[in-house]
XYZ file of C-alpha atoms in Angstrom:
688
model
C 52.136 25.379 -49.854
C 52.567 23.676 -46.512
C 55.078 21.310 -46.364
C 54.458 17.799 -44.921
C 55.887 18.789 -41.473
C 53.421 21.604 -41.606
C 50.460 19.552 -42.508
C 51.330 17.247 -39.624
C 51.845 20.114 -37.427
C 48.038 21.620 -38.524
C 46.510 18.182 -38.049
C 48.197 17.764 -34.768
C 46.537 21.300 -33.761
C 43.249 20.105 -34.938
C 43.663 16.894 -33.193
C 44.463 18.740 -30.074
C 41.528 21.284 -30.357
C 39.027 20.642 -32.912
C 38.502 16.867 -32.855
C 37.779 16.923 -28.957
C 35.258 19.633 -29.632
C 33.600 17.495 -32.276
C 33.801 14.276 -30.264
C 32.284 16.269 -27.292
C 29.613 17.606 -29.724
C 28.767 13.746 -30.919
C 28.388 12.636 -27.303
C 26.398 15.460 -26.362
C 23.865 14.653 -29.079
C 24.422 10.784 -28.101
C 23.620 11.254 -24.538
C 20.258 13.164 -25.484
C 19.245 10.144 -27.520
C 17.992 7.159 -25.516
C 19.619 3.650 -25.258
C 17.408 0.790 -24.141
C 18.681 -1.701 -21.861
C 17.394 -4.518 -19.813
C 13.438 -4.987 -19.607
C 12.356 -6.762 -16.424
C 8.617 -8.349 -15.868
C 7.961 -7.852 -12.066
C 6.148 -10.438 -10.157
C 2.067 -10.334 -11.252
C -0.755 -9.911 -8.726
C -4.262 -10.555 -9.526
C -5.494 -7.273 -11.089
C -1.914 -5.584 -11.959
C 1.313 -6.195 -14.023
C 4.431 -4.410 -13.177
C 7.434 -3.568 -15.605
C 10.723 -2.276 -15.596
C 12.952 -0.721 -18.661
C 16.387 0.403 -17.864
C 18.198 2.762 -19.968
C 21.130 4.802 -20.734
C 21.483 8.641 -22.429
C 18.304 10.686 -22.606
C 19.877 13.400 -20.262
C 17.316 15.692 -21.384
C 14.316 13.417 -20.229
C 12.412 13.667 -23.096
C 11.977 10.019 -24.208
C 8.669 8.169 -23.350
C 7.134 4.835 -23.210
C 3.905 3.980 -24.449
C 2.011 1.199 -23.307
C -0.443 -1.370 -24.857
C -2.023 -4.406 -23.837
C -4.581 -7.167 -24.772
C -6.062 -10.438 -23.744
C -3.933 -13.428 -25.291
C -6.219 -14.247 -28.359
C -7.724 -10.728 -28.937
C -6.761 -8.775 -31.861
C -7.276 -5.111 -30.539
C -4.918 -3.557 -28.388
C -5.984 -1.348 -25.305
C -3.999 1.580 -24.308
C -2.209 1.559 -20.830
C -0.899 4.428 -18.637
C 2.788 5.412 -20.255
C 5.578 4.340 -17.910
C 6.940 6.818 -15.525
C 10.396 7.975 -16.380
C 12.963 8.003 -13.471
C 16.537 9.276 -13.372
C 18.557 10.590 -10.527
C 15.655 11.580 -7.871
C 17.423 11.423 -4.544
C 15.557 9.809 -1.333
C 17.535 11.102 1.727
C 17.231 9.578 5.069
C 20.200 11.183 6.839
C 19.205 13.828 8.960
C 20.276 15.216 12.227
C 18.053 15.380 15.055
C 18.086 16.073 18.721
C 17.286 12.832 20.871
C 17.067 12.446 24.599
C 20.723 10.994 24.193
C 21.823 14.303 22.669
C 22.299 15.191 18.883
C 22.621 12.434 16.699
C 22.866 11.605 12.909
C 20.098 8.934 11.842
C 20.930 7.334 8.281
C 18.217 4.896 7.430
C 18.343 5.157 3.668
C 20.354 6.883 1.043
C 18.993 6.068 -2.506
C 19.213 7.643 -5.960
C 16.749 6.666 -8.394
C 18.366 4.647 -11.659
C 17.951 5.803 -15.093
C 14.918 3.869 -15.973
C 11.138 3.639 -17.000
C 8.750 1.886 -14.817
C 5.038 1.240 -14.889
C 1.979 -1.013 -14.165
C -0.948 -2.191 -16.445
C -3.829 -1.737 -14.220
C -7.298 -2.857 -13.696
C -6.650 -6.463 -15.112
C -8.610 -9.768 -14.560
C -7.239 -12.479 -12.173
C -5.623 -15.782 -13.614
C -5.569 -14.297 -17.427
C -3.169 -14.046 -19.813
C -2.002 -10.912 -21.400
C 0.242 -9.403 -24.048
C 1.697 -6.587 -23.309
C 3.494 -4.253 -25.572
C 6.078 -1.130 -24.858
C 7.166 1.275 -27.491
C 10.079 3.852 -26.629
C 10.665 7.166 -28.707
C 12.576 10.018 -28.350
C 12.939 13.057 -30.462
C 16.632 12.762 -30.161
C 16.484 8.908 -31.705
C 16.481 5.417 -30.136
C 19.866 3.843 -30.253
C 18.677 0.068 -30.173
C 15.520 -2.075 -29.905
C 12.665 0.268 -29.356
C 10.032 -2.449 -28.746
C 9.325 -4.701 -26.151
C 6.477 -7.392 -26.383
C 5.827 -9.820 -23.263
C 3.113 -12.238 -22.260
C 2.412 -12.543 -18.737
C -0.395 -14.302 -16.710
C -2.041 -12.603 -13.752
C -2.250 -14.805 -10.592
C -5.178 -16.417 -9.550
C -6.896 -16.428 -6.049
C -5.338 -19.046 -3.893
C -7.780 -21.924 -3.087
C -7.216 -25.234 -1.308
C -6.378 -28.131 -3.834
C -8.447 -31.353 -4.109
C -7.012 -34.670 -3.383
C -4.645 -33.956 -0.408
C -5.208 -35.737 3.021
C -7.741 -34.311 5.136
C -7.240 -34.065 8.890
C -9.711 -33.071 11.615
C -8.893 -31.075 15.018
C -11.193 -30.967 17.830
C -10.852 -28.899 21.072
C -9.717 -30.090 24.299
C -12.835 -31.691 26.267
C -14.797 -32.784 23.052
C -17.157 -35.618 23.572
C -19.265 -35.686 20.376
C -18.604 -37.799 17.296
C -15.630 -37.370 15.463
C -14.378 -37.613 11.916
C -11.196 -39.523 11.367
C -8.405 -39.074 11.035
C -8.916 -37.010 14.223
C -6.365 -35.095 16.591
C -6.826 -32.921 19.734
C -4.498 -30.172 18.575
C -3.165 -28.154 15.454
C 0.390 -29.476 16.205
C -0.345 -33.139 16.475
C -2.090 -33.076 12.867
C 0.460 -30.853 11.273
C 3.259 -32.979 12.958
C 3.521 -36.512 13.761
C 2.534 -35.833 17.429
C 2.340 -32.858 19.902
C 4.083 -32.567 23.361
C 3.980 -30.002 25.817
C 7.690 -30.712 27.284
C 11.090 -30.822 26.006
C 9.901 -33.120 23.441
C 7.726 -30.574 21.858
C 9.865 -30.041 18.421
C 10.956 -33.785 18.255
C 7.956 -34.969 16.077
C 8.574 -34.867 12.185
C 6.176 -32.884 9.925
C 3.059 -34.918 8.785
C 1.346 -32.531 6.321
C 2.043 -32.370 2.734
C 1.432 -29.978 -0.095
C -2.205 -30.155 -0.669
C -3.452 -31.481 2.696
C -6.148 -29.660 4.727
C -6.549 -29.499 8.482
C -10.064 -28.888 9.547
C -10.300 -27.091 12.669
C -13.754 -27.943 14.467
C -15.686 -25.428 16.739
C -14.191 -24.226 19.850
C -11.666 -22.128 21.664
C -8.110 -23.089 21.315
C -6.158 -21.785 24.121
C -3.262 -23.761 25.463
C -2.281 -23.907 29.188
C 1.086 -23.283 28.338
C 2.624 -23.016 31.718
C 1.909 -26.690 32.344
C 4.694 -28.665 32.085
C 4.452 -31.813 29.618
C 0.824 -31.611 29.556
C 0.361 -34.714 32.014
C -2.557 -33.077 33.938
C -5.478 -34.284 32.003
C -7.643 -31.602 33.596
C -6.064 -28.775 31.524
C -5.758 -28.068 27.606
C -2.266 -28.921 26.197
C -2.047 -28.137 22.663
C 1.746 -28.458 21.986
C 2.749 -24.776 22.729
C 4.816 -25.152 25.626
C 5.554 -21.889 27.475
C 5.564 -19.251 24.722
C 2.383 -20.231 23.265
C 3.563 -20.314 19.719
C 2.392 -22.655 16.863
C 5.980 -23.087 15.133
C 4.775 -24.199 11.495
C 7.722 -25.132 9.377
C 6.048 -26.978 6.279
C 5.688 -25.538 3.033
C 2.973 -26.375 0.463
C 3.226 -25.070 -3.277
C 1.271 -22.174 -5.232
C -1.060 -24.774 -6.608
C -0.926 -27.128 -3.244
C -0.878 -24.879 -0.235
C -1.281 -26.323 3.112
C -4.512 -25.464 4.428
C -5.685 -24.691 7.987
C -9.360 -23.971 8.090
C -12.576 -23.946 10.146
C -14.647 -27.061 9.328
C -17.857 -25.151 9.306
C -19.723 -26.389 12.416
C -18.930 -23.196 14.564
C -16.463 -20.203 15.481
C -12.890 -21.423 15.630
C -11.051 -19.310 18.169
C -7.279 -19.186 18.625
C -6.592 -17.572 21.946
C -2.827 -16.685 22.668
C -3.247 -16.341 26.232
C -1.292 -12.909 26.269
C 1.704 -14.371 24.387
C 4.008 -12.544 22.066
C 3.511 -14.569 18.814
C 0.708 -16.829 17.883
C 1.709 -18.205 14.569
C 5.277 -18.424 13.505
C 5.706 -19.295 9.769
C 9.133 -17.903 9.430
C 10.224 -20.579 7.030
C 7.018 -21.882 5.954
C 5.724 -21.288 2.304
C 2.252 -21.315 1.030
C 0.402 -21.661 4.304
C -3.274 -20.966 4.044
C -5.645 -19.961 6.806
C -9.495 -19.639 6.377
C -12.312 -18.856 8.612
C -10.514 -18.480 12.092
C -10.588 -16.065 14.952
C -7.101 -14.838 16.514
C -7.048 -13.016 19.701
C -5.276 -12.076 22.805
C -1.510 -12.204 21.421
C 0.998 -9.244 20.352
C 1.708 -10.732 16.950
C -0.953 -12.988 15.159
C 1.421 -14.267 12.277
C 4.992 -13.590 12.448
C 6.215 -14.061 8.528
C 9.629 -12.136 8.157
C 12.355 -10.348 10.016
C 14.609 -8.173 7.948
C 18.072 -9.968 6.982
C 16.895 -13.012 9.083
C 14.449 -15.169 7.469
C 10.838 -14.902 5.907
C 8.127 -16.860 4.225
C 6.266 -16.508 0.715
C 2.757 -17.622 -0.447
C 1.039 -16.828 2.881
C -2.828 -16.661 2.571
C -5.322 -15.466 5.362
C -9.176 -15.121 4.175
C -12.467 -14.959 5.781
C -10.950 -14.523 9.447
C -10.962 -12.156 12.301
C -8.540 -10.543 14.603
C -9.160 -9.094 17.871
C -7.427 -7.796 20.693
C -4.026 -8.131 19.244
C -1.021 -5.808 18.640
C -0.162 -7.052 15.127
C -2.347 -9.453 12.855
C 0.531 -9.829 10.116
C 4.145 -8.834 10.476
C 6.605 -9.476 7.362
C 9.581 -7.351 7.012
C 11.905 -9.713 4.991
C 12.604 -8.775 1.546
C 12.399 -12.043 -0.089
C 8.791 -12.388 0.668
C 6.385 -12.981 -2.255
C 2.715 -13.165 -3.040
C 0.581 -12.953 0.127
C -2.884 -13.038 -0.233
C -4.817 -11.421 2.800
C -8.359 -10.451 1.739
C -11.890 -10.296 3.078
C -10.850 -10.324 6.724
C -12.116 -8.129 9.944
C -9.198 -6.798 11.998
C -10.383 -4.909 15.436
C -7.750 -3.212 17.137
C -7.344 -2.102 20.786
C -7.674 1.582 20.393
C -10.850 3.373 22.136
C -13.624 2.519 19.883
C -15.754 5.594 20.599
C -13.494 8.263 19.627
C -10.515 9.295 17.844
C -7.372 10.312 19.465
C -3.731 11.183 18.234
C -0.522 9.563 19.609
C 1.868 12.508 19.366
C 1.546 15.107 16.586
C -0.589 18.303 17.341
C -0.437 19.060 21.182
C -2.212 22.164 20.591
C -5.425 20.095 19.223
C -5.358 16.636 20.818
C -3.541 17.432 24.122
C -6.924 18.842 25.752
C -8.502 15.166 25.593
C -7.950 12.717 28.227
C -5.581 9.659 27.168
C -3.538 11.845 24.923
C -0.759 10.917 23.835
C -2.869 7.626 22.838
C -0.653 4.867 23.683
C 0.124 2.247 20.872
C -1.879 -0.848 22.023
C -2.564 -2.157 18.431
C 0.346 -0.937 16.292
C -0.793 -2.188 12.826
C -3.065 -4.875 11.571
C -0.909 -5.650 8.331
C 2.513 -4.931 7.566
C 4.439 -6.891 4.279
C 7.265 -6.287 2.369
C 8.694 -8.175 -0.875
C 6.933 -8.497 -4.062
C 3.688 -9.575 -5.398
C 1.453 -9.074 -2.361
C -2.110 -8.632 -2.366
C -4.125 -7.060 0.577
C -7.769 -6.631 -0.197
C -11.238 -6.016 1.117
C -10.378 -5.981 4.550
C -12.143 -4.164 7.594
C -9.419 -2.398 9.677
C -10.603 -0.359 12.674
C -9.334 0.963 15.758
C -5.528 0.918 15.184
C -2.366 3.328 14.893
C -1.609 2.265 11.604
C -4.134 0.128 9.525
C -2.046 -1.407 6.540
C 1.589 -0.991 5.858
C 4.275 -1.786 3.552
C 7.525 -1.689 5.788
C 9.748 1.391 5.695
C 12.546 -1.238 6.051
C 15.467 1.262 5.052
C 17.456 1.185 1.372
C 16.074 -1.755 -0.734
C 17.684 -4.710 -1.004
C 19.215 -5.003 -4.818
C 18.551 -8.651 -4.877
C 15.023 -8.332 -3.814
C 13.476 -4.795 -4.723
C 10.235 -4.247 -3.196
C 8.013 -3.993 -6.208
C 4.519 -4.708 -7.648
C 2.267 -5.041 -4.559
C -1.581 -4.064 -4.669
C -3.660 -2.791 -2.059
C -7.368 -2.130 -2.876
C -11.061 -2.374 -1.381
C -9.980 -2.041 2.273
C -12.142 -0.102 4.555
C -10.458 1.825 7.421
C -11.928 3.383 10.495
C -10.578 5.111 13.413
C -6.786 5.153 12.967
C -4.680 7.065 15.303
C -1.908 7.439 12.511
C -2.328 6.389 9.095
C -4.799 4.483 7.116
C -2.310 3.038 4.682
C 1.500 3.270 4.256
C 3.269 2.523 1.178
C 6.443 3.539 2.838
C 9.598 1.731 1.781
C 8.246 0.655 -1.661
C 10.197 1.214 -4.972
C 8.474 0.274 -8.334
C 4.937 -0.340 -9.148
C 3.242 -0.047 -5.730
C -0.421 0.411 -6.034
C -3.144 1.555 -3.572
C -6.689 1.834 -5.067
C -10.157 2.100 -4.436
C -9.762 2.019 -0.504
C -11.700 4.127 2.115
C -10.445 6.032 5.088
C -12.618 7.463 7.435
C -11.575 9.209 10.731
C -7.674 9.378 11.050
C -5.488 11.354 12.685
C -2.047 11.461 11.125
C -2.640 11.131 7.357
C -4.774 8.729 5.349
C -2.163 7.614 2.626
C 1.198 7.824 3.401
C 4.512 7.608 1.124
C 7.454 7.880 3.740
C 9.568 7.380 1.690
C 8.995 5.714 -1.816
C 12.069 4.870 -3.620
C 11.957 6.046 -7.507
C 8.131 5.076 -7.985
C 6.035 4.632 -9.594
C 3.567 4.521 -6.341
C -0.022 4.777 -7.639
C -2.635 6.135 -5.393
C -6.021 6.332 -7.289
C -9.671 6.112 -7.030
C -9.499 6.240 -3.104
C -11.695 8.113 -0.531
C -10.684 9.965 2.585
C -12.729 11.940 4.912
C -12.496 13.249 8.271
C -8.286 13.385 8.229
C -8.192 15.678 11.129
C -5.142 17.038 11.725
C -3.023 14.672 9.158
C -4.876 15.275 6.064
C -5.509 12.669 2.974
C -1.795 12.466 1.779
C 1.602 12.372 3.978
C 4.341 12.454 1.264
C 7.517 13.076 3.656
C 10.948 11.824 4.011
C 11.892 12.675 0.505
C 9.786 10.088 -1.473
C 9.804 10.245 -5.418
C 7.640 8.927 -8.146
C 4.141 9.114 -6.673
C 1.168 9.297 -8.854
C -2.042 10.833 -7.520
C -4.797 10.190 -9.548
C -8.741 10.412 -9.467
C -9.029 10.271 -5.889
C -11.715 12.270 -3.531
C -9.849 13.901 -0.410
C -11.330 15.773 2.208
C -8.953 17.597 4.259
C -5.800 19.936 4.447
C -2.555 19.629 2.670
C 0.113 20.067 4.955
C 2.441 16.903 4.728
C 3.238 17.493 0.835
C 6.624 16.811 0.785
C 9.791 17.550 0.239
C 9.206 14.862 -2.513
C 10.312 14.203 -6.385
C 8.797 13.555 -9.527
C 5.074 13.643 -8.200
C 2.066 14.120 -10.478
C -1.543 14.992 -9.726
C -4.459 14.580 -11.986
C -8.291 14.278 -11.955
C -8.398 14.625 -7.817
C -10.992 16.403 -5.654
C -9.424 18.675 -3.054
C -11.901 19.650 -0.563
C -10.834 22.007 2.687
C -12.399 20.778 5.912
C -12.623 23.932 7.469
C -9.426 23.700 9.559
C -7.317 26.877 9.284
C -4.625 25.114 7.125
C -3.916 25.621 3.407
C -5.747 22.983 0.976
C -2.345 22.520 -0.764
C 1.259 23.086 0.267
C 3.515 21.201 -2.026
C 7.469 20.926 -1.536
C 9.205 19.352 -4.569
C 12.932 18.988 -5.779
C 11.972 18.811 -9.128
C 10.348 21.309 -11.651
C 8.921 18.437 -13.759
C 6.388 17.618 -10.824
C 2.986 18.517 -12.067
C -0.658 19.162 -11.306
C -3.499 19.691 -13.371
C -7.396 18.578 -13.789
C -8.108 18.962 -10.077
C -11.045 20.333 -8.268
C -10.147 22.629 -5.449
C -12.345 24.105 -2.541
C -9.917 26.214 -0.413
C -10.296 26.290 3.269
C -11.904 29.771 4.237
C -10.008 32.011 6.484
C -6.679 31.072 5.148
C -4.407 33.563 3.443
C -2.540 31.105 1.099
C -4.516 27.946 0.185
C -1.884 27.076 -2.221
C 1.971 26.931 -2.304
C 4.119 25.527 -4.977
C 7.901 25.454 -3.324
C 10.386 24.089 -5.744
C 13.859 25.072 -7.073
C 14.198 28.143 -9.115
C 12.227 27.884 -12.422
C 14.707 26.687 -14.871
C 16.200 24.465 -12.992
C 15.066 20.617 -13.465
C 15.947 19.287 -10.114
C 17.935 20.777 -6.998
C 18.756 18.848 -3.724
C 21.500 21.476 -2.526
C 19.482 24.675 -1.979
C 16.455 25.834 -0.262
C 13.352 25.618 -2.239
C 11.871 28.814 -3.716
C 8.733 29.508 -1.633
C 5.626 30.377 -3.489
C 2.266 30.909 -1.662
C -0.825 32.004 -3.559
C -4.098 33.229 -2.225
C -6.192 32.311 -5.282
C -6.224 29.341 -7.810
C -5.586 31.948 -10.468
C -2.431 33.599 -9.034
C -1.325 29.997 -8.367
C -2.031 28.968 -12.140
C -0.529 31.959 -13.767
C 2.925 31.750 -11.689
C 3.640 28.175 -11.808
C 1.878 26.890 -15.087
C -0.016 24.266 -13.044
C -3.782 23.772 -12.757
C -4.361 25.117 -16.326
C -7.408 23.056 -16.576
C -8.583 22.933 -12.689
C -11.434 24.282 -11.305
C -12.856 25.623 -8.011
C -16.000 24.137 -6.459
C -17.922 22.978 -3.033
C -19.635 20.424 -1.180
C -22.637 20.974 -3.432
C -21.239 18.735 -6.156
C -21.818 15.586 -3.904
C -25.434 14.267 -3.138
C -25.052 14.297 0.482
C -21.687 15.272 2.073
C -20.653 18.330 4.463
C -17.305 18.956 6.062
C -16.347 17.442 9.335
C -16.304 19.768 12.457
C -12.960 21.025 13.435
C -14.095 21.847 16.791
C -14.664 18.098 17.345
C -11.917 16.156 16.135
C -12.465 13.305 18.079
C -16.082 12.325 16.588
C -16.118 9.239 14.633
C -18.184 9.832 11.219
C -19.877 6.689 9.448
C -19.540 6.180 6.001
C -23.250 5.216 5.488
C -24.501 8.604 6.711
C -22.874 10.323 3.282
C -23.132 10.218 -0.202
C -20.311 11.047 -1.918
C -21.553 10.160 -5.854
C -21.597 13.291 -7.929
C -24.777 15.513 -8.518
C -25.955 15.847 -11.799
C -24.614 18.977 -13.426
C -22.051 19.554 -10.730
C -18.606 21.446 -11.370
C -16.845 18.191 -11.061
C -18.461 16.303 -14.182
C -16.409 16.130 -17.510
C -13.472 18.391 -15.965
C -10.987 15.217 -16.080
C -8.652 14.109 -18.367
C -8.411 10.676 -19.765
C -6.103 8.325 -17.792
C -6.141 5.051 -19.791
C -7.049 2.098 -17.806
C -8.160 4.310 -14.879
C -11.052 6.291 -16.622
C -11.882 3.550 -18.958
C -15.755 3.590 -19.552
C -16.289 7.182 -18.439
C -19.524 8.831 -19.302
C -20.043 12.290 -20.977
C -17.608 14.315 -22.928
C -14.489 13.654 -20.575
C -13.853 11.665 -17.363
C -15.230 13.079 -14.019
C -13.314 14.102 -10.976
C -12.830 12.384 -7.961
C -13.173 8.571 -6.947
C -16.728 8.277 -8.535
C -17.809 8.612 -12.001
C -21.189 10.016 -12.521
C -23.851 7.230 -12.817
C -21.432 4.366 -12.309
C -21.656 2.163 -9.282
C -19.345 2.840 -6.352
C -16.619 0.477 -5.402
C -17.177 -2.217 -2.693
C -15.299 -1.458 0.584
C -14.427 -4.150 3.100
C -15.227 -7.879 3.272
C -16.959 -9.114 -0.080
C -18.142 -11.962 2.039
C -18.246 -10.807 5.877
C -16.630 -13.621 7.989
C -19.187 -15.338 10.307
C -16.602 -16.159 12.885
C -16.815 -14.746 16.223
C -19.273 -11.855 15.185
C -19.612 -8.925 17.954
C -22.493 -8.713 19.831
C -25.694 -6.808 18.971
C -25.722 -3.111 19.576
C -21.691 -3.199 19.452
C -20.334 0.084 18.279
C -19.792 0.802 14.655
C -16.093 0.560 14.967
C -16.344 -2.894 16.250
C -19.568 -4.086 14.031
C -18.239 -2.406 11.065
C -20.872 -1.268 8.153
C -24.244 -3.035 7.755
C -23.522 -6.209 6.073
C -25.131 -9.505 5.487
């Protein structure tokens, strides 16, 4: 028998060698189990709700979160899309480049996705309360509360409030009857007086939450270099020298400060070539309706990074023309914009498409190359809870952008923003950019015709999910329908109809393609060259039409199989000549099909020999032919494919037999309509 000292020695040996091994084994099991953490409800939009759920553990990434929702008062739960799993995906902005100043390292962002789930409940109704339920499960166990239930109300469409003061503004020289109280400038109504001199900022604010300023018909163009406004022969509206309306009062969500057309004719604000027309950097919940803005570089300045910004801005049923930017906001604290049913016409050549720099071999032969950026973008926003919907956007460098910004501000993570129903035409670069967004960025049911640099961009995306679903892209020339570059993470590409090449696809991480139509447009480019740092990126249930004359139409370039993610070594290149080879080698596209343009009622590929040609959407019909190879070939995507007909959802943006989405303004603005016979890019599609 062992003596007590020998027993102690054995126990010491066990403690030194066996117990650490047992503890290590227990810890290994414990880190595969998931431990739920903080649950976050993001800002609601009109049609969507976003959520985040932090976790720890789950090293093998096999935990899932199922999503259910219902209107308050209903008994039956509906299924939503499962939340997206994020953990450790890297978004890397540092890279060496040669510049005119010599070699430099540019470091605009360096981000690693946290250990969490994030996701949206989609396609809801405005101003409606929903119960949302989230159930976490893991084969390795859940250490803690596995279920979260919350009640959230979607936002309502902003409208003027009743009961506030109503002020009337008339243009310089108006001699007719007036409604009182009346003023001769917006500044005189907004403030308790207006000056065109050193005293221009002396008057205190007049307007209060809920007040309405009615702008009567006329052109409001300040003679801004006429000091003090004492010359009664010239217009003086209270915007000395810089010609800017500095608006500093704030309304509330239910009682915005309203500036709208009175309804007696066109209301035009002309900036006289100034830099900024409306400055609302510190003004919240200001509402504009029914006006035209022209002849300025920045129509509405709403936010500067790290300086100041505003929330609750609304712009509806209005028009902008001859401007460099319509809305500029790059402040992380901005919230709850609503920009809808507007017409934005840029300064780019309305008769043809031209690129700003890329692919000199294609564009360099055309006069005017590279295209000058005379109108940079129609809309750029940043922050949370914004809705940009049903606008017509034509003749710009970019259409509607989310600010690239840089590494997200932890205090104001850019999340839960919706961009839908917009109609894009003639873009020198991108139709829409979700660049710079983090969680629950959503672009859906948009139409993009005639673009040179990539229709839908995520450059980068900070973790995701970024939802790109039910969009249509045609004549995307040298850019293609998608631009997923600058190492974005967490992009979900569902149920789109994309005509074009696939050259700008990565490197990226944790991306997933389902139920899309990818039809090559006869450029001598692969239809799908995908580069990913993560072998858990996926693609399936898609319809493919390869480009003729291309040796390898598909490439799946990722780390060595068996490695979940790898940011340190070159990707393994895997080009494939056929869909069958691609499927067999990668395990992707197991349910995908080959098809051609005969799946549509009336669509032919664009002519690659004439990239400047502007195609009109009304000359095409992208609805599916009965019995085509795209019908019933999809997979159920809860809340996106609800109500599908047949055995399974169809591929692409349009379900057979269902009405197509409405693109552009639902009610076309009547202010400053273009002359009869104007080019289609200026006049827009046929409308009442």
